[in-house]
XYZ file of C-alpha atoms in Angstrom:
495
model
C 5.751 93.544 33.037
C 7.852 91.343 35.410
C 8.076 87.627 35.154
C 9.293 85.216 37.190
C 9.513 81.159 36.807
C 9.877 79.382 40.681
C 10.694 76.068 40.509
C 10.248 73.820 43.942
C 11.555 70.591 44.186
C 10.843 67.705 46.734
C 11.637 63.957 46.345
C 8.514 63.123 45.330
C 6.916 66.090 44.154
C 7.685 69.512 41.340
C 5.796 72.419 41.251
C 6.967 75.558 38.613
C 4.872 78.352 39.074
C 4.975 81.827 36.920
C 4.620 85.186 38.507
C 3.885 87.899 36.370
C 3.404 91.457 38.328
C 3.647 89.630 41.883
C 0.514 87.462 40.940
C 0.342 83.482 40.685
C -1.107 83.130 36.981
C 0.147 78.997 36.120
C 1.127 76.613 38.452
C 2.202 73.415 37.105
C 2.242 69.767 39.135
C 4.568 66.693 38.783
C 4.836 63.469 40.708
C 6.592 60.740 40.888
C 4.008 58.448 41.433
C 2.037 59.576 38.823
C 3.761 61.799 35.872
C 1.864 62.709 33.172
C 2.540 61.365 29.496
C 1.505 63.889 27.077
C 4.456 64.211 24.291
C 5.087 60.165 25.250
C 5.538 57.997 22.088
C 4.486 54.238 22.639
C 4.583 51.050 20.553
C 1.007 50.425 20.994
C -1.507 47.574 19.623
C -4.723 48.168 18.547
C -7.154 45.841 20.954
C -10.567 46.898 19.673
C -11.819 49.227 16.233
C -15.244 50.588 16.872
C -16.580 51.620 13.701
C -19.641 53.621 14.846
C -16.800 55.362 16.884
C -14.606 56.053 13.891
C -12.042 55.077 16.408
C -9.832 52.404 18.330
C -8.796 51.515 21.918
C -4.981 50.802 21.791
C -3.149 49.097 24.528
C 0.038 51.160 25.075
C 0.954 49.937 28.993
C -1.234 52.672 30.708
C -4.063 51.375 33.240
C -6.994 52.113 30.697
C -6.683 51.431 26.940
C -6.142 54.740 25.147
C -8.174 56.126 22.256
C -7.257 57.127 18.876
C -9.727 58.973 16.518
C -9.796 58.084 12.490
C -8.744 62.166 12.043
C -5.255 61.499 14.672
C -4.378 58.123 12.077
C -1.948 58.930 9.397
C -1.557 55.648 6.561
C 1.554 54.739 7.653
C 3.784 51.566 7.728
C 4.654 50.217 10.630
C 8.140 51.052 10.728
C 8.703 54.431 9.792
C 9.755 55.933 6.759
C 13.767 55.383 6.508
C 15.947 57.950 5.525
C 15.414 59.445 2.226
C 12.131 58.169 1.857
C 9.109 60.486 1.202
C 6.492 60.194 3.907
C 2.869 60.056 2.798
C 1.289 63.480 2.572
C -0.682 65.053 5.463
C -4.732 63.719 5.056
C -7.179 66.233 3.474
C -10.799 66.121 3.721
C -12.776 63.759 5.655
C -10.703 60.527 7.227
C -11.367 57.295 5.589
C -13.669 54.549 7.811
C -11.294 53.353 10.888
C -11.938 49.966 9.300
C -9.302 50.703 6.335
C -6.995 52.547 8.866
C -6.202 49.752 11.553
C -7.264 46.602 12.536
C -7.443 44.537 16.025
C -3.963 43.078 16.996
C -2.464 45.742 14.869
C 1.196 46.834 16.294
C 1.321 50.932 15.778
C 3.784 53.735 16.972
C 1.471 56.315 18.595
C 2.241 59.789 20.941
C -0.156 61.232 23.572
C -1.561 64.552 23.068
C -4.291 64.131 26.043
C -3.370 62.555 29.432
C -5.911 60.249 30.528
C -8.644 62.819 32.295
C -11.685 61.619 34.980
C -12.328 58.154 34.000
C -10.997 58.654 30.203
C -7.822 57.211 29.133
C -5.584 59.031 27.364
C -5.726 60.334 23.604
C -3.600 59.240 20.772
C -1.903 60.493 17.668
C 0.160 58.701 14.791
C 0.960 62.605 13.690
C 4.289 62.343 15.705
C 5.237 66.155 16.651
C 8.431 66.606 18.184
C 9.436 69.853 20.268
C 12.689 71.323 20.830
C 13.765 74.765 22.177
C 12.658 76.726 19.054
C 10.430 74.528 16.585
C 8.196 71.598 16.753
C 9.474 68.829 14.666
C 6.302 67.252 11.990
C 8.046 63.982 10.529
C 4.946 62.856 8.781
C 3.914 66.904 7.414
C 5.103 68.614 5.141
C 3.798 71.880 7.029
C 6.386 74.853 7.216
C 4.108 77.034 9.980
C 5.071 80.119 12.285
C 3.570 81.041 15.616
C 0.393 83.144 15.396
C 2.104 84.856 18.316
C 5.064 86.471 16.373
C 3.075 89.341 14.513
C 5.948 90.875 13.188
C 5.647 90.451 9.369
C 9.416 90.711 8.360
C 10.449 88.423 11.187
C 7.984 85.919 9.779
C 9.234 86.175 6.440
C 12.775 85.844 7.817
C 11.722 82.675 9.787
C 9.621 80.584 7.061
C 12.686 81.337 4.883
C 15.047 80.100 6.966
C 12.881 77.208 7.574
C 12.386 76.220 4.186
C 16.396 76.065 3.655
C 16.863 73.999 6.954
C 14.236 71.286 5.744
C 15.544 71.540 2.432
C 13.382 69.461 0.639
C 12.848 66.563 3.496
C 9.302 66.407 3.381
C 9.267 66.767 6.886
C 7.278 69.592 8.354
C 8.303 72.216 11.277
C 6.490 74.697 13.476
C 8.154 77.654 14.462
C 7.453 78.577 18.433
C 7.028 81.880 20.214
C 10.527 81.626 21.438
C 12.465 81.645 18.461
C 11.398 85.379 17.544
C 14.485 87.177 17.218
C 16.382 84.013 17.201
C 20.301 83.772 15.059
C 19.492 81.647 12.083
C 22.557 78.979 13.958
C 20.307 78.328 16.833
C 17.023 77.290 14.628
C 19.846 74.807 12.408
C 20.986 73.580 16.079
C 17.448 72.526 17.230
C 16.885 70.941 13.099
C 19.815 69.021 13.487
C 19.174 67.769 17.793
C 15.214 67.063 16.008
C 16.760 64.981 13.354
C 18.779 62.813 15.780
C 15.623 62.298 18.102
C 13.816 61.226 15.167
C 16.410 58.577 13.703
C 16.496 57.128 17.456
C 12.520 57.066 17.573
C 12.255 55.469 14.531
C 15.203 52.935 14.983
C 13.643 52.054 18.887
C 9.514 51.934 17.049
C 10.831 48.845 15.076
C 12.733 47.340 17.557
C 10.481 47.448 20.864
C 7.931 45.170 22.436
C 4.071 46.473 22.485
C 3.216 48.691 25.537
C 7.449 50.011 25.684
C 7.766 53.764 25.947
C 9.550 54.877 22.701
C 10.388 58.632 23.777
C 9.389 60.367 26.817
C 9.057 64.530 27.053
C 11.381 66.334 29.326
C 11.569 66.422 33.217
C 8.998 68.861 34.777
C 11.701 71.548 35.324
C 13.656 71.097 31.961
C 10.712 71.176 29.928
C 9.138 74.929 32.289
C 12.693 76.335 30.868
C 12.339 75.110 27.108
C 8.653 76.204 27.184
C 8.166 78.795 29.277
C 11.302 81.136 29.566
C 11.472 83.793 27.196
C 13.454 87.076 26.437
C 10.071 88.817 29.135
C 11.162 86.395 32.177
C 13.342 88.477 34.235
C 14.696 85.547 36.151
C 14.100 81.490 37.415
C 14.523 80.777 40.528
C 14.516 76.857 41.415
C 15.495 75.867 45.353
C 17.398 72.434 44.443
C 20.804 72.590 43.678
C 21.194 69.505 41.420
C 17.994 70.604 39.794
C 19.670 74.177 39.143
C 22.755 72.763 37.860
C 20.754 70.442 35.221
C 19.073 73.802 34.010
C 21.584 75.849 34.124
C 23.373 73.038 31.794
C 20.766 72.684 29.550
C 20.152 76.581 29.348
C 23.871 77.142 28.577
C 23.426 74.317 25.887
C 19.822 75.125 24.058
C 19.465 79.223 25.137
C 23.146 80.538 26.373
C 22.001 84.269 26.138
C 19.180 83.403 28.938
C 21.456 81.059 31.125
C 22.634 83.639 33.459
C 18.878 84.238 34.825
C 18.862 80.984 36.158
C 19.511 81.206 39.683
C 19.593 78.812 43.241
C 17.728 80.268 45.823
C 19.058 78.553 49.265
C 17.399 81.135 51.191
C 15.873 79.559 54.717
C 12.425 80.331 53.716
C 10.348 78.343 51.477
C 10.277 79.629 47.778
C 6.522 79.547 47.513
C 6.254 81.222 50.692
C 8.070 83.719 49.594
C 6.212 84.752 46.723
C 2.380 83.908 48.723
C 2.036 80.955 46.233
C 0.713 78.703 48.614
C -2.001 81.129 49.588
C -2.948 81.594 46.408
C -2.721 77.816 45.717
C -5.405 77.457 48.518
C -7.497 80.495 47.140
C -7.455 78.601 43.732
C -9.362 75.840 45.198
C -11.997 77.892 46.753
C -15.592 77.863 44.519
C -15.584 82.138 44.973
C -13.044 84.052 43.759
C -13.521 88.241 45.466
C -13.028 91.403 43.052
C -11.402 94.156 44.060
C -14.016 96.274 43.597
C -16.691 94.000 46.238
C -18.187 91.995 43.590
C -17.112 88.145 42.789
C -16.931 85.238 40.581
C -18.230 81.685 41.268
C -16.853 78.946 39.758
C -18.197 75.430 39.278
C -16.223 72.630 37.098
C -18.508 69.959 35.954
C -17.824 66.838 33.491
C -19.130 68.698 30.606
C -17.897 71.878 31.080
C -17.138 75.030 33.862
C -19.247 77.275 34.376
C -18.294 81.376 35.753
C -21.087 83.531 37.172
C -20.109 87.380 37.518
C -21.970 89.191 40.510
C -21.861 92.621 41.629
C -21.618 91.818 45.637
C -21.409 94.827 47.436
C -20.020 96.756 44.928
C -22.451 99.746 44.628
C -20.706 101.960 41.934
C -20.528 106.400 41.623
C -23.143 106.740 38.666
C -26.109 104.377 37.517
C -26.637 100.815 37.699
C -25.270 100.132 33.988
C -21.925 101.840 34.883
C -21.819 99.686 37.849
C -22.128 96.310 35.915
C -19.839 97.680 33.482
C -17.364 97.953 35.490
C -18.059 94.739 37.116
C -17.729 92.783 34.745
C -14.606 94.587 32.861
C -12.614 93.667 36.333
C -14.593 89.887 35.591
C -13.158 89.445 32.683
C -9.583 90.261 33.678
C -9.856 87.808 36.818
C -11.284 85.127 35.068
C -8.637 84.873 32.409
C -6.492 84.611 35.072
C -8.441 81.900 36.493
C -8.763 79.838 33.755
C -5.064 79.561 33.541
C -4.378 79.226 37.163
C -6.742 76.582 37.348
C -6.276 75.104 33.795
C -9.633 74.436 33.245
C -9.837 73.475 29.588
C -13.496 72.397 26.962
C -16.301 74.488 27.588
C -16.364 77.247 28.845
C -19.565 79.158 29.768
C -19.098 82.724 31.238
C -22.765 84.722 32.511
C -21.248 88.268 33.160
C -23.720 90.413 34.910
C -26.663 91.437 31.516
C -25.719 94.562 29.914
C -27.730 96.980 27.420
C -25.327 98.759 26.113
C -23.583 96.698 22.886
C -20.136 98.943 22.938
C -20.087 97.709 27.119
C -20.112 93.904 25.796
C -17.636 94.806 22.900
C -15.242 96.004 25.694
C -15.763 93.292 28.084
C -14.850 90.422 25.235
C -11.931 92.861 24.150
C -10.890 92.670 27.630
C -11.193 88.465 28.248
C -9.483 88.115 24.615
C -6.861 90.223 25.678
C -6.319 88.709 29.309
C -6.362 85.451 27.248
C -3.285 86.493 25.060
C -0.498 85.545 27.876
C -2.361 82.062 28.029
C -0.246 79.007 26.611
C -3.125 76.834 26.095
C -5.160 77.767 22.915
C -8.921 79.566 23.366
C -11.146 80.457 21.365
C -14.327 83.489 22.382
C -17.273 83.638 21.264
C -19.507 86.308 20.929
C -22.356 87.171 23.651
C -25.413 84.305 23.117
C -29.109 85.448 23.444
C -28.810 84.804 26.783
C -26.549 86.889 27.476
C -24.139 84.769 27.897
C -20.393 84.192 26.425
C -18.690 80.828 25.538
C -15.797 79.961 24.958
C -13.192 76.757 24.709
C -9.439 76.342 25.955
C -7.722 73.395 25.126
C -7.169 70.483 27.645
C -4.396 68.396 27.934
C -4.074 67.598 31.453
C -6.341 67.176 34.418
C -7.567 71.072 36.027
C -5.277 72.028 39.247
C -8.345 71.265 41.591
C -8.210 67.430 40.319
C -4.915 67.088 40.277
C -4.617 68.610 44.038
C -8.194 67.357 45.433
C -10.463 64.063 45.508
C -14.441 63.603 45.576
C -15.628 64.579 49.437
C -16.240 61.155 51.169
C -19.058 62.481 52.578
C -21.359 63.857 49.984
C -20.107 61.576 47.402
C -18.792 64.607 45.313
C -21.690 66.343 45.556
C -20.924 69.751 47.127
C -24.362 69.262 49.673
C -25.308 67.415 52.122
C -28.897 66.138 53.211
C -29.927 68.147 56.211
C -30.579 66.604 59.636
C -33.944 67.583 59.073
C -34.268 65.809 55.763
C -32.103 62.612 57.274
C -34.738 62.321 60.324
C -37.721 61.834 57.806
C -35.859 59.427 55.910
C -34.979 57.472 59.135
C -38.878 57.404 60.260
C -38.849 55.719 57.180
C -36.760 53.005 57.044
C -37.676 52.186 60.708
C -41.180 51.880 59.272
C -39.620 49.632 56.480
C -37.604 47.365 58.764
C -40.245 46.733 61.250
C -42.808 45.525 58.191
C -39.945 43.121 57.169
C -38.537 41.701 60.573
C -39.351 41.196 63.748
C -38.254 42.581 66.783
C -39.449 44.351 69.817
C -37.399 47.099 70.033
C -34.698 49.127 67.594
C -31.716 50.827 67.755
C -31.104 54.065 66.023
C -27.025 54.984 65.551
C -26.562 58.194 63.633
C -24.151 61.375 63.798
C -24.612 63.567 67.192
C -26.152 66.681 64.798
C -28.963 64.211 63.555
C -29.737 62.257 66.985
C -29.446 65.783 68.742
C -32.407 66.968 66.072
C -34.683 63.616 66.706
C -34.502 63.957 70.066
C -34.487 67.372 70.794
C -36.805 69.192 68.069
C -38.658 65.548 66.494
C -39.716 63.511 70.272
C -43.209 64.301 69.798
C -43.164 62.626 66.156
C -40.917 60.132 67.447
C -43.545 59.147 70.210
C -46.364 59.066 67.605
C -44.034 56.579 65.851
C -43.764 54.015 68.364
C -47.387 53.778 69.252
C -47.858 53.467 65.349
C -45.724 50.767 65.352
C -46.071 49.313 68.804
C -42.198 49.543 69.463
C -39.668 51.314 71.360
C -36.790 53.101 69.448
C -33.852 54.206 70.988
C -31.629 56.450 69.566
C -27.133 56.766 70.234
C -24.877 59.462 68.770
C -21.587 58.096 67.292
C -19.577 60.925 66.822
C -17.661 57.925 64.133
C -20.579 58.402 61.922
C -21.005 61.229 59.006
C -23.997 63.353 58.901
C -25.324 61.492 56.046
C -24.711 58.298 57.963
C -26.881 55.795 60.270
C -27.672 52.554 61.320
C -30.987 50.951 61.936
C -30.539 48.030 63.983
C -33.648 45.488 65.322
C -32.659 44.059 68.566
């Protein structure tokens, strides 16, 4: 499989996108007016505990308080554990009431794991985690953990080994990450010792800084696509900034020399997205319908409480019988809308209605097929079998806002909708709040000013009703287009 990390840079703006097999399957988004803070660590302070909750609002600077959870709240003091001290074990069982946790005014170090999302704000953790190249740094956790994605058993043996001599006896916890499979055992002690540093500055800046101060902040867009996303599969990056490929290609010769040299500028005339068709499939990714290659296609609708993916057959006809057909169908479904989910990182619920099959070794295949498009995905899933209904659900994990919200706002018009009342529907309601103003005021004539496509259906398909009107009422009603106003707009002015 090829893969490919493209990395555009603007002033204002950072987009990395991965290519695997000439296809668009992540695209990730940062500006500088508005850069997300997952991974930040604040000095926060706790401005309301809601008990029936089991959680607090914390002020850490943001525009919205932020919420911590009893579960994210470790017993901590405020200043960190100093060197050589034990930190408290990692909670078991059930969290203890919010109430014995924090109180209002408190001052407490706290890291986002959830950017604020809609009209949320963002989501809090005292369980500081730490990444680096290769591990994830715990320093309240005495956790020793390995990737679920390295299967191999004798490289996990090797690794959790290793790991246990590097924390030697710290009571600090690690997570080994996907990338350090195959990794010299110097590398792993180079990220332990870089972690260690981070953490002594953390903890000397947590007792030091003012409430609402940013304590640590993640990596730059571009730094952080190289630490988390290039591996030993990614043929090459290609970024089209020059200072931004000499800051990579610096830190890749620092944290991952033996992947440096596939770092490359691309100065060619046309633009890098171009190139690769990223900005059509940027557009395509905002689109409700998404076409399969074999005539059928998916629709997909995000809502607050979860997205929603319906699987239909289209025009595609099939060679056999009608259960072959939506077999097939929905085994090319499944492969697409893995790749959707990523490409659009929608994250919570998920609710999938493939087209109904009878056949239980057809569903078995289809799920096999989703799990396995899911495998490449960063963000953590879990499937479900089919539901009565015939339906399949499923969860990914959401950190950020989707690509649509990130790139799109509400439609001015509809409000958000997706619809808009038809002219027909708008004329009706206009009869009757010119039946409702006349009852209320007085005047001897009104003025009607609504969009050309609404006047044009009064006065062209409604005249008789509109004549019935004015003898009802005894007054004259004249009617202007405004080409200014929206469909769903109009005036109803007494003169």
């Amino acid at each position: 499989m090829s893969e490919e990390i493209l990395i555009n840079v603007t002033p204002r703006e950072t987009r990395v996108a991965v290519v695997e097999n000439g296809m668009l399957q992540e695209l990730h988004i940062e500006r500088a007016s508005r850069r997300g803070v997952v991974g930040n660590i604040y000095k926060g302070r706790v401005q309301r505990v809601m008990p029936g909750m089991q959680a607090a609002f914390v002020e850490i600077g943001l525009d919205r308080a932020a919420f911590l959870h009893a579960s994210d709240i470790l017993k901590l003091p405020l200043v960190p554990a100093g060197e050589g001290e034990e930190p408290p074990p990692a909670p078991t069982g059930p969290p203890p009431s919010i109430n014995s946790l924090v109180q209002e005014g408190q001052e407490i170090v706290v890291q986002v794991v959830k950017d604020p999302i809609g009209g949320k704000g963002a989501r809090l953790t005292t369980q500081i985690s730490i990444p680096s190249r290769y591990l994830v740094f715990l320093p309240h956790s005495r956790v020793l953990g390995v990737s679920a994605r390295i299967e191999d058993e004798t490289e996990r043996a090797r690794l959790k080994t290793l790991m246990a001599t590097l924390a030697n006896g710290s009571g600090q916890g690690y997570i080994v990450r996907t990338n350090a499979e195959g990794q010299p055992d110097e590398a792993l002690a180079e990220d332990v010792g870089y972690l260690r540093r981070a953490w002594d500055v953390i903890k000397a800046a947590s007792a030091s800084s003012k409430v609402g101060q940013r304590i640590y902040e993640d990596l730059p867009l571009p730094l952080r696509a190289v630490r988390d996303l290039m591996r030993k599969e990614v043929d090459q990056v290609r970024v089209d900034s020059r200072e931004a490929f000499e800051r990579l290609s610096a830190f890749a010769h620092q944290f991952m020399p033996a992947l440096a040299e596939r770092i490359e500028h691309y100065s060619g005339e046309r633009p890098i997205f171009d190139l690769y068709g990223v900005e059509d499939e940027i557009l395509r990714a905002m689109q409700k319908q998404v076409p399969l290659k074999s005539g059928g296609h998916l629709i997909i609708d995000q809502t607050e409480a979860m997205a929603t993916v319906d699987v239909n057959t289209g025009s595609f006809l099939g060679q056999r019988n009608l259960e072959e057909t939506v077999y097939r169908t929905n085994l090319e479904a499944a492969q697409a809308v893995a790749r959707q989910l990523r490409l659009r990182n929608l994250g919570g619920i998920i609710i999938i209605d493939f087209i109904d099959m009878t056949d239980d070794e057809h569903r078995r295949q289809v799920l096999r097929t989703l799990e396995k498009g899911l495998a490449h995905d960063h963000a953590r899933t879990s499937v479900y079998e089919f539901s009565p209904l015939g339906l399949v659900e499923m969860t990914r994990k959401r950190t950020t806002e989707s690509l649509e919200r990130q790139l799109c706002e509400p439609c001015h018009e509809c409000g958000g909708r997706g619809t808009l009342k038809t002219a027909e529907t708008l004329t009706y309601e206009i009869f009757r709040e010119i039946t409702r103003a006349v009852r209320q005021f007085e005047a001897t004539q009104l003025l009607v000013i609504a969009s050309p496509k609404v006047v044009g259906k009064i006065t062209e398909e409604e005249s008789a009703a509109v004549a019935e009107l004015e003898e009802f009422l005894g007054k004259s009603i004249r009617f202007q287009a405004d080409e200014q106003y929206a469909q769903e707009q109009y005036d109803v002015v007494l003169l």
